[in-house]
Amino acid sequence: RAQARLVGCAEHALGLYRALLPARVWYEYLLRSCKSPVLSSLLVGMYIVTKTSDVRGRARALATAARRAVQRGAAYGTYVQQASSEQQQQQ
């Protein structure tokens, strides 16, 4: 189970790396592809906005996977909560 968490963390890290790797190449291509500087700037701006949202989502997924990889014990969901000390005393 812990090994699966580490593998998931590594997969998310590689996914983030794969998303960031071609950004520089595309940035330079979009700047040089159009003869109009306004159009090329607009294309670069749109590319950066879409790439940023993709990278942010992948970074969040990586952070979640990393937290789960170092987490000890059972994972609790939004509807299942760990019993408080008062509830444990009542039982």
PDB file of N, CA and C in Angstrom:
ATOM      1  N   ARG A   1       0.820  -1.196   0.000  1.00  0.00           N
ATOM      2  CA  ARG A   1       0.000   0.000   0.000  1.00  0.00           C
ATOM      3  C   ARG A   1       0.868   1.267   0.000  1.00  0.00           C
ATOM      4  N   ALA A   2       1.902   1.269   0.827  1.00  0.00           N
ATOM      5  CA  ALA A   2       2.800   2.427   0.868  1.00  0.00           C
ATOM      6  C   ALA A   2       3.584   2.542  -0.436  1.00  0.00           C
ATOM      7  N   GLN A   3       3.920   1.410  -1.005  1.00  0.00           N
ATOM      8  CA  GLN A   3       4.646   1.418  -2.274  1.00  0.00           C
ATOM      9  C   GLN A   3       3.761   1.974  -3.391  1.00  0.00           C
ATOM     10  N   ALA A   4       2.487   1.638  -3.363  1.00  0.00           N
ATOM     11  CA  ALA A   4       1.551   2.160  -4.363  1.00  0.00           C
ATOM     12  C   ALA A   4       1.419   3.676  -4.236  1.00  0.00           C
ATOM     13  N   ARG A   5       1.449   4.169  -3.019  1.00  0.00           N
ATOM     14  CA  ARG A   5       1.389   5.625  -2.816  1.00  0.00           C
ATOM     15  C   ARG A   5       2.621   6.308  -3.386  1.00  0.00           C
ATOM     16  N   LEU A   6       3.789   5.700  -3.183  1.00  0.00           N
ATOM     17  CA  LEU A   6       5.016   6.272  -3.728  1.00  0.00           C
ATOM     18  C   LEU A   6       5.028   6.241  -5.254  1.00  0.00           C
ATOM     19  N   VAL A   7       4.518   5.158  -5.826  1.00  0.00           N
ATOM     20  CA  VAL A   7       4.437   5.061  -7.287  1.00  0.00           C
ATOM     21  C   VAL A   7       3.487   6.134  -7.827  1.00  0.00           C
ATOM     22  N   GLY A   8       2.373   6.347  -7.152  1.00  0.00           N
ATOM     23  CA  GLY A   8       1.437   7.395  -7.558  1.00  0.00           C
ATOM     24  C   GLY A   8       2.056   8.776  -7.484  1.00  0.00           C
ATOM     25  N   CYS A   9       2.856   9.010  -6.443  1.00  0.00           N
ATOM     26  CA  CYS A   9       3.547  10.291  -6.302  1.00  0.00           C
ATOM     27  C   CYS A   9       4.555  10.480  -7.442  1.00  0.00           C
ATOM     28  N   ALA A  10       5.282   9.407  -7.771  1.00  0.00           N
ATOM     29  CA  ALA A  10       6.250   9.492  -8.867  1.00  0.00           C
ATOM     30  C   ALA A  10       5.549   9.736 -10.202  1.00  0.00           C
ATOM     31  N   GLU A  11       4.403   9.113 -10.416  1.00  0.00           N
ATOM     32  CA  GLU A  11       3.644   9.324 -11.655  1.00  0.00           C
ATOM     33  C   GLU A  11       3.196  10.773 -11.783  1.00  0.00           C
ATOM     34  N   HIS A  12       2.726  11.348 -10.689  1.00  0.00           N
ATOM     35  CA  HIS A  12       2.294  12.747 -10.734  1.00  0.00           C
ATOM     36  C   HIS A  12       3.476  13.686 -10.965  1.00  0.00           C
ATOM     37  N   ALA A  13       4.625  13.365 -10.368  1.00  0.00           N
ATOM     38  CA  ALA A  13       5.820  14.199 -10.579  1.00  0.00           C
ATOM     39  C   ALA A  13       6.254  14.148 -12.040  1.00  0.00           C
ATOM     40  N   LEU A  14       6.235  12.965 -12.631  1.00  0.00           N
ATOM     41  CA  LEU A  14       6.605  12.852 -14.043  1.00  0.00           C
ATOM     42  C   LEU A  14       5.586  13.535 -14.951  1.00  0.00           C
ATOM     43  N   GLY A  15       4.314  13.473 -14.583  1.00  0.00           N
ATOM     44  CA  GLY A  15       3.292  14.179 -15.361  1.00  0.00           C
ATOM     45  C   GLY A  15       3.497  15.683 -15.334  1.00  0.00           C
ATOM     46  N   LEU A  16       3.869  16.203 -14.178  1.00  0.00           N
ATOM     47  CA  LEU A  16       4.163  17.638 -14.071  1.00  0.00           C
ATOM     48  C   LEU A  16       5.393  17.996 -14.896  1.00  0.00           C
ATOM     49  N   TYR A  17       6.412  17.162 -14.846  1.00  0.00           N
ATOM     50  CA  TYR A  17       7.620  17.392 -15.639  1.00  0.00           C
ATOM     51  C   TYR A  17       7.309  17.366 -17.130  1.00  0.00           C
ATOM     52  N   ARG A  18       6.489  16.396 -17.562  1.00  0.00           N
ATOM     53  CA  ARG A  18       6.108  16.305 -18.972  1.00  0.00           C
ATOM     54  C   ARG A  18       5.303  17.511 -19.417  1.00  0.00           C
ATOM     55  N   ALA A  19       4.527  18.088 -18.511  1.00  0.00           N
ATOM     56  CA  ALA A  19       3.751  19.277 -18.866  1.00  0.00           C
ATOM     57  C   ALA A  19       4.640  20.508 -18.996  1.00  0.00           C
ATOM     58  N   LEU A  20       5.689  20.578 -18.185  1.00  0.00           N
ATOM     59  CA  LEU A  20       6.564  21.756 -18.206  1.00  0.00           C
ATOM     60  C   LEU A  20       7.630  21.687 -19.296  1.00  0.00           C
ATOM     61  N   LEU A  21       8.011  20.504 -19.694  1.00  0.00           N
ATOM     62  CA  LEU A  21       9.133  20.331 -20.614  1.00  0.00           C
ATOM     63  C   LEU A  21       8.968  21.073 -21.945  1.00  0.00           C
ATOM     64  N   PRO A  22       7.845  20.968 -22.657  1.00  0.00           N
ATOM     65  CA  PRO A  22       7.770  21.631 -23.971  1.00  0.00           C
ATOM     66  C   PRO A  22       7.392  23.111 -23.915  1.00  0.00           C
ATOM     67  N   ALA A  23       7.206  23.672 -22.733  1.00  0.00           N
ATOM     68  CA  ALA A  23       6.729  25.062 -22.639  1.00  0.00           C
ATOM     69  C   ALA A  23       7.698  26.047 -23.281  1.00  0.00           C
ATOM     70  N   ARG A  24       8.978  25.888 -23.041  1.00  0.00           N
ATOM     71  CA  ARG A  24       9.956  26.824 -23.596  1.00  0.00           C
ATOM     72  C   ARG A  24       9.998  26.750 -25.124  1.00  0.00           C
ATOM     73  N   VAL A  25       9.935  25.529 -25.652  1.00  0.00           N
ATOM     74  CA  VAL A  25       9.988  25.349 -27.108  1.00  0.00           C
ATOM     75  C   VAL A  25       8.774  25.995 -27.768  1.00  0.00           C
ATOM     76  N   TRP A  26       7.592  25.741 -27.207  1.00  0.00           N
ATOM     77  CA  TRP A  26       6.382  26.328 -27.779  1.00  0.00           C
ATOM     78  C   TRP A  26       6.376  27.842 -27.634  1.00  0.00           C
ATOM     79  N   TYR A  27       6.871  28.348 -26.519  1.00  0.00           N
ATOM     80  CA  TYR A  27       6.931  29.798 -26.313  1.00  0.00           C
ATOM     81  C   TYR A  27       7.760  30.464 -27.414  1.00  0.00           C
ATOM     82  N   GLU A  28       8.937  29.913 -27.660  1.00  0.00           N
ATOM     83  CA  GLU A  28       9.793  30.488 -28.708  1.00  0.00           C
ATOM     84  C   GLU A  28       9.181  30.335 -30.093  1.00  0.00           C
ATOM     85  N   TYR A  29       8.556  29.207 -30.369  1.00  0.00           N
ATOM     86  CA  TYR A  29       7.925  28.986 -31.669  1.00  0.00           C
ATOM     87  C   TYR A  29       6.786  29.972 -31.898  1.00  0.00           C
ATOM     88  N   LEU A  30       5.948  30.170 -30.886  1.00  0.00           N
ATOM     89  CA  LEU A  30       4.815  31.082 -31.041  1.00  0.00           C
ATOM     90  C   LEU A  30       5.278  32.525 -31.208  1.00  0.00           C
ATOM     91  N   LEU A  31       6.379  32.885 -30.574  1.00  0.00           N
ATOM     92  CA  LEU A  31       6.895  34.248 -30.739  1.00  0.00           C
ATOM     93  C   LEU A  31       7.415  34.489 -32.154  1.00  0.00           C
ATOM     94  N   ARG A  32       8.014  33.458 -32.742  1.00  0.00           N
ATOM     95  CA  ARG A  32       8.643  33.625 -34.059  1.00  0.00           C
ATOM     96  C   ARG A  32       7.744  33.229 -35.229  1.00  0.00           C
ATOM     97  N   SER A  33       6.629  32.584 -34.960  1.00  0.00           N
ATOM     98  CA  SER A  33       5.830  32.031 -36.062  1.00  0.00           C
ATOM     99  C   SER A  33       5.057  33.091 -36.841  1.00  0.00           C
ATOM    100  N   CYS A  34       4.621  34.134 -36.190  1.00  0.00           N
ATOM    101  CA  CYS A  34       3.817  35.162 -36.867  1.00  0.00           C
ATOM    102  C   CYS A  34       4.680  36.378 -37.198  1.00  0.00           C
ATOM    103  N   LYS A  35       4.328  37.013 -38.305  1.00  0.00           N
ATOM    104  CA  LYS A  35       5.048  38.230 -38.688  1.00  0.00           C
ATOM    105  C   LYS A  35       4.560  39.422 -37.877  1.00  0.00           C
ATOM    106  N   SER A  36       3.343  39.346 -37.396  1.00  0.00           N
ATOM    107  CA  SER A  36       2.780  40.430 -36.603  1.00  0.00           C
ATOM    108  C   SER A  36       3.135  40.234 -35.122  1.00  0.00           C
ATOM    109  N   PRO A  37       3.808  41.191 -34.515  1.00  0.00           N
ATOM    110  CA  PRO A  37       4.167  41.040 -33.098  1.00  0.00           C
ATOM    111  C   PRO A  37       2.950  41.027 -32.176  1.00  0.00           C
ATOM    112  N   VAL A  38       1.883  41.699 -32.578  1.00  0.00           N
ATOM    113  CA  VAL A  38       0.669  41.718 -31.757  1.00  0.00           C
ATOM    114  C   VAL A  38       0.038  40.327 -31.723  1.00  0.00           C
ATOM    115  N   LEU A  39      -0.061  39.693 -32.897  1.00  0.00           N
ATOM    116  CA  LEU A  39      -0.654  38.361 -32.964  1.00  0.00           C
ATOM    117  C   LEU A  39       0.201  37.337 -32.225  1.00  0.00           C
ATOM    118  N   SER A  40       1.503  37.421 -32.376  1.00  0.00           N
ATOM    119  CA  SER A  40       2.367  36.464 -31.685  1.00  0.00           C
ATOM    120  C   SER A  40       2.298  36.669 -30.171  1.00  0.00           C
ATOM    121  N   SER A  41       2.210  37.912 -29.724  1.00  0.00           N
ATOM    122  CA  SER A  41       2.061  38.178 -28.291  1.00  0.00           C
ATOM    123  C   SER A  41       0.735  37.653 -27.773  1.00  0.00           C
ATOM    124  N   LEU A  42      -0.315  37.787 -28.568  1.00  0.00           N
ATOM    125  CA  LEU A  42      -1.621  37.265 -28.177  1.00  0.00           C
ATOM    126  C   LEU A  42      -1.599  35.741 -28.086  1.00  0.00           C
ATOM    127  N   LEU A  43      -0.967  35.093 -29.054  1.00  0.00           N
ATOM    128  CA  LEU A  43      -0.848  33.631 -29.017  1.00  0.00           C
ATOM    129  C   LEU A  43      -0.036  33.162 -27.813  1.00  0.00           C
ATOM    130  N   VAL A  44       1.055  33.841 -27.528  1.00  0.00           N
ATOM    131  CA  VAL A  44       1.878  33.484 -26.372  1.00  0.00           C
ATOM    132  C   VAL A  44       1.092  33.682 -25.081  1.00  0.00           C
ATOM    133  N   GLY A  45       0.354  34.751 -24.986  1.00  0.00           N
ATOM    134  CA  GLY A  45      -0.465  34.998 -23.799  1.00  0.00           C
ATOM    135  C   GLY A  45      -1.504  33.925 -23.578  1.00  0.00           C
ATOM    136  N   MET A  46      -2.183  33.519 -24.647  1.00  0.00           N
ATOM    137  CA  MET A  46      -3.186  32.455 -24.523  1.00  0.00           C
ATOM    138  C   MET A  46      -2.532  31.133 -24.147  1.00  0.00           C
ATOM    139  N   TYR A  47      -1.362  30.872 -24.722  1.00  0.00           N
ATOM    140  CA  TYR A  47      -0.646  29.634 -24.395  1.00  0.00           C
ATOM    141  C   TYR A  47      -0.228  29.617 -22.923  1.00  0.00           C
ATOM    142  N   ILE A  48       0.276  30.737 -22.443  1.00  0.00           N
ATOM    143  CA  ILE A  48       0.716  30.798 -21.050  1.00  0.00           C
ATOM    144  C   ILE A  48      -0.461  30.622 -20.099  1.00  0.00           C
ATOM    145  N   VAL A  49      -1.594  31.202 -20.413  1.00  0.00           N
ATOM    146  CA  VAL A  49      -2.777  31.062 -19.547  1.00  0.00           C
ATOM    147  C   VAL A  49      -3.228  29.608 -19.484  1.00  0.00           C
ATOM    148  N   THR A  50      -3.314  28.954 -20.630  1.00  0.00           N
ATOM    149  CA  THR A  50      -3.771  27.561 -20.629  1.00  0.00           C
ATOM    150  C   THR A  50      -2.732  26.641 -19.997  1.00  0.00           C
ATOM    151  N   LYS A  51      -1.473  26.898 -20.244  1.00  0.00           N
ATOM    152  CA  LYS A  51      -0.415  26.060 -19.663  1.00  0.00           C
ATOM    153  C   LYS A  51      -0.361  26.242 -18.152  1.00  0.00           C
ATOM    154  N   THR A  52      -0.560  27.457 -17.677  1.00  0.00           N
ATOM    155  CA  THR A  52      -0.540  27.715 -16.241  1.00  0.00           C
ATOM    156  C   THR A  52      -1.663  26.973 -15.536  1.00  0.00           C
ATOM    157  N   SER A  53      -2.847  26.978 -16.115  1.00  0.00           N
ATOM    158  CA  SER A  53      -3.958  26.261 -15.477  1.00  0.00           C
ATOM    159  C   SER A  53      -3.705  24.758 -15.465  1.00  0.00           C
ATOM    160  N   ASP A  54      -3.107  24.226 -16.519  1.00  0.00           N
ATOM    161  CA  ASP A  54      -2.782  22.806 -16.563  1.00  0.00           C
ATOM    162  C   ASP A  54      -1.714  22.459 -15.536  1.00  0.00           C
ATOM    163  N   VAL A  55      -0.674  23.262 -15.462  1.00  0.00           N
ATOM    164  CA  VAL A  55       0.420  23.002 -14.518  1.00  0.00           C
ATOM    165  C   VAL A  55      -0.072  23.140 -13.080  1.00  0.00           C
ATOM    166  N   ARG A  56      -0.937  24.110 -12.828  1.00  0.00           N
ATOM    167  CA  ARG A  56      -1.465  24.278 -11.472  1.00  0.00           C
ATOM    168  C   ARG A  56      -2.271  23.061 -11.036  1.00  0.00           C
ATOM    169  N   GLY A  57      -3.080  22.518 -11.937  1.00  0.00           N
ATOM    170  CA  GLY A  57      -3.830  21.315 -11.607  1.00  0.00           C
ATOM    171  C   GLY A  57      -2.922  20.119 -11.355  1.00  0.00           C
ATOM    172  N   ARG A  58      -1.881  19.994 -12.165  1.00  0.00           N
ATOM    173  CA  ARG A  58      -0.934  18.887 -11.971  1.00  0.00           C
ATOM    174  C   ARG A  58      -0.129  19.065 -10.687  1.00  0.00           C
ATOM    175  N   ALA A  59       0.210  20.300 -10.335  1.00  0.00           N
ATOM    176  CA  ALA A  59       0.946  20.550  -9.098  1.00  0.00           C
ATOM    177  C   ALA A  59       0.084  20.231  -7.880  1.00  0.00           C
ATOM    178  N   ARG A  60      -1.192  20.561  -7.954  1.00  0.00           N
ATOM    179  CA  ARG A  60      -2.101  20.207  -6.855  1.00  0.00           C
ATOM    180  C   ARG A  60      -2.225  18.700  -6.710  1.00  0.00           C
ATOM    181  N   ALA A  61      -2.314  18.004  -7.830  1.00  0.00           N
ATOM    182  CA  ALA A  61      -2.396  16.545  -7.780  1.00  0.00           C
ATOM    183  C   ALA A  61      -1.112  15.953  -7.198  1.00  0.00           C
ATOM    184  N   LEU A  62       0.024  16.523  -7.549  1.00  0.00           N
ATOM    185  CA  LEU A  62       1.297  16.061  -6.999  1.00  0.00           C
ATOM    186  C   LEU A  62       1.359  16.317  -5.497  1.00  0.00           C
ATOM    187  N   ALA A  63       0.912  17.484  -5.052  1.00  0.00           N
ATOM    188  CA  ALA A  63       0.924  17.793  -3.623  1.00  0.00           C
ATOM    189  C   ALA A  63       0.022  16.830  -2.852  1.00  0.00           C
ATOM    190  N   THR A  64      -1.138  16.524  -3.403  1.00  0.00           N
ATOM    191  CA  THR A  64      -2.044  15.569  -2.762  1.00  0.00           C
ATOM    192  C   THR A  64      -1.421  14.186  -2.704  1.00  0.00           C
ATOM    193  N   ALA A  65      -0.797  13.757  -3.794  1.00  0.00           N
ATOM    194  CA  ALA A  65      -0.146  12.443  -3.821  1.00  0.00           C
ATOM    195  C   ALA A  65       1.025  12.396  -2.844  1.00  0.00           C
ATOM    196  N   ALA A  66       1.758  13.489  -2.722  1.00  0.00           N
ATOM    197  CA  ALA A  66       2.881  13.519  -1.777  1.00  0.00           C
ATOM    198  C   ALA A  66       2.384  13.454  -0.342  1.00  0.00           C
ATOM    199  N   ARG A  67       1.290  14.160  -0.046  1.00  0.00           N
ATOM    200  CA  ARG A  67       0.722  14.089   1.300  1.00  0.00           C
ATOM    201  C   ARG A  67       0.264  12.668   1.618  1.00  0.00           C
ATOM    202  N   ARG A  68      -0.353  12.016   0.649  1.00  0.00           N
ATOM    203  CA  ARG A  68      -0.803  10.647   0.863  1.00  0.00           C
ATOM    204  C   ARG A  68       0.361   9.678   0.997  1.00  0.00           C
ATOM    205  N   ALA A  69       1.462   9.963   0.324  1.00  0.00           N
ATOM    206  CA  ALA A  69       2.623   9.069   0.381  1.00  0.00           C
ATOM    207  C   ALA A  69       3.267   9.096   1.757  1.00  0.00           C
ATOM    208  N   VAL A  70       3.263  10.234   2.419  1.00  0.00           N
ATOM    209  CA  VAL A  70       3.882  10.328   3.742  1.00  0.00           C
ATOM    210  C   VAL A  70       2.893  10.105   4.875  1.00  0.00           C
ATOM    211  N   GLN A  71       1.630   9.949   4.547  1.00  0.00           N
ATOM    212  CA  GLN A  71       0.576   9.770   5.544  1.00  0.00           C
ATOM    213  C   GLN A  71       0.672   8.385   6.171  1.00  0.00           C
ATOM    214  N   ARG A  72       0.491   8.332   7.457  1.00  0.00           N
ATOM    215  CA  ARG A  72       0.485   7.061   8.178  1.00  0.00           C
ATOM    216  C   ARG A  72      -0.951   6.720   8.572  1.00  0.00           C
ATOM    217  N   GLY A  73      -1.269   5.464   8.592  1.00  0.00           N
ATOM    218  CA  GLY A  73      -2.587   5.039   9.036  1.00  0.00           C
ATOM    219  C   GLY A  73      -3.617   5.058   7.925  1.00  0.00           C
ATOM    220  N   ALA A  74      -4.853   4.896   8.314  1.00  0.00           N
ATOM    221  CA  ALA A  74      -5.949   4.824   7.358  1.00  0.00           C
ATOM    222  C   ALA A  74      -6.308   6.213   6.843  1.00  0.00           C
ATOM    223  N   ALA A  75      -6.715   6.268   5.613  1.00  0.00           N
ATOM    224  CA  ALA A  75      -7.143   7.535   5.016  1.00  0.00           C
ATOM    225  C   ALA A  75      -8.614   7.754   5.349  1.00  0.00           C
ATOM    226  N   TYR A  76      -8.946   8.914   5.836  1.00  0.00           N
ATOM    227  CA  TYR A  76     -10.322   9.248   6.187  1.00  0.00           C
ATOM    228  C   TYR A  76     -10.888  10.165   5.123  1.00  0.00           C
ATOM    229  N   GLY A  77     -12.109   9.879   4.696  1.00  0.00           N
ATOM    230  CA  GLY A  77     -12.764  10.672   3.672  1.00  0.00           C
ATOM    231  C   GLY A  77     -13.516  11.837   4.258  1.00  0.00           C
ATOM    232  N   THR A  78     -14.309  12.495   3.431  1.00  0.00           N
ATOM    233  CA  THR A  78     -15.054  13.661   3.893  1.00  0.00           C
ATOM    234  C   THR A  78     -16.230  13.258   4.767  1.00  0.00           C
ATOM    235  N   TYR A  79     -16.743  12.049   4.580  1.00  0.00           N
ATOM    236  CA  TYR A  79     -17.904  11.618   5.354  1.00  0.00           C
ATOM    237  C   TYR A  79     -17.511  10.738   6.542  1.00  0.00           C
ATOM    238  N   VAL A  80     -16.337  10.171   6.519  1.00  0.00           N
ATOM    239  CA  VAL A  80     -15.870   9.333   7.612  1.00  0.00           C
ATOM    240  C   VAL A  80     -14.867  10.135   8.412  1.00  0.00           C
ATOM    241  N   GLN A  81     -15.126  10.262   9.702  1.00  0.00           N
ATOM    242  CA  GLN A  81     -14.234  11.044  10.545  1.00  0.00           C
ATOM    243  C   GLN A  81     -13.710  10.171  11.674  1.00  0.00           C
ATOM    244  N   GLN A  82     -12.558  10.524  12.152  1.00  0.00           N
ATOM    245  CA  GLN A  82     -11.964   9.810  13.265  1.00  0.00           C
ATOM    246  C   GLN A  82     -12.763  10.150  14.520  1.00  0.00           C
ATOM    247  N   ALA A  83     -13.012   9.154  15.343  1.00  0.00           N
ATOM    248  CA  ALA A  83     -13.797   9.366  16.551  1.00  0.00           C
ATOM    249  C   ALA A  83     -13.040  10.277  17.508  1.00  0.00           C
ATOM    250  N   SER A  84     -13.748  11.251  18.079  1.00  0.00           N
ATOM    251  CA  SER A  84     -13.131  12.156  19.050  1.00  0.00           C
ATOM    252  C   SER A  84     -12.981  11.423  20.375  1.00  0.00           C
ATOM    253  N   SER A  85     -12.256  12.012  21.296  1.00  0.00           N
ATOM    254  CA  SER A  85     -12.013  11.374  22.595  1.00  0.00           C
ATOM    255  C   SER A  85     -13.316  11.233  23.388  1.00  0.00           C
ATOM    256  N   GLU A  86     -14.244  12.180  23.226  1.00  0.00           N
ATOM    257  CA  GLU A  86     -15.540  12.093  23.919  1.00  0.00           C
ATOM    258  C   GLU A  86     -16.356  10.917  23.396  1.00  0.00           C
ATOM    259  N   GLN A  87     -16.361  10.730  22.097  1.00  0.00           N
ATOM    260  CA  GLN A  87     -17.102   9.605  21.511  1.00  0.00           C
ATOM    261  C   GLN A  87     -16.492   8.273  21.922  1.00  0.00           C
ATOM    262  N   GLN A  88     -15.186   8.212  22.050  1.00  0.00           N
ATOM    263  CA  GLN A  88     -14.537   6.975  22.433  1.00  0.00           C
ATOM    264  C   GLN A  88     -14.850   6.648  23.904  1.00  0.00           C
ATOM    265  N   GLN A  89     -14.984   7.667  24.769  1.00  0.00           N
ATOM    266  CA  GLN A  89     -15.294   7.439  26.166  1.00  0.00           C
ATOM    267  C   GLN A  89     -16.728   6.955  26.333  1.00  0.00           C
ATOM    268  N   GLN A  90     -17.644   7.423  25.472  1.00  0.00           N
ATOM    269  CA  GLN A  90     -19.044   7.004  25.544  1.00  0.00           C
ATOM    270  C   GLN A  90     -19.225   5.549  25.174  1.00  0.00           C
ATOM    271  N   GLN A  91     -18.366   5.052  24.328  1.00  0.00           N
ATOM    272  CA  GLN A  91     -18.482   3.663  23.885  1.00  0.00           C
ATOM    273  C   GLN A  91     -17.863   2.791  24.881  1.00  0.00           C
TER     274      GLN A  91
END
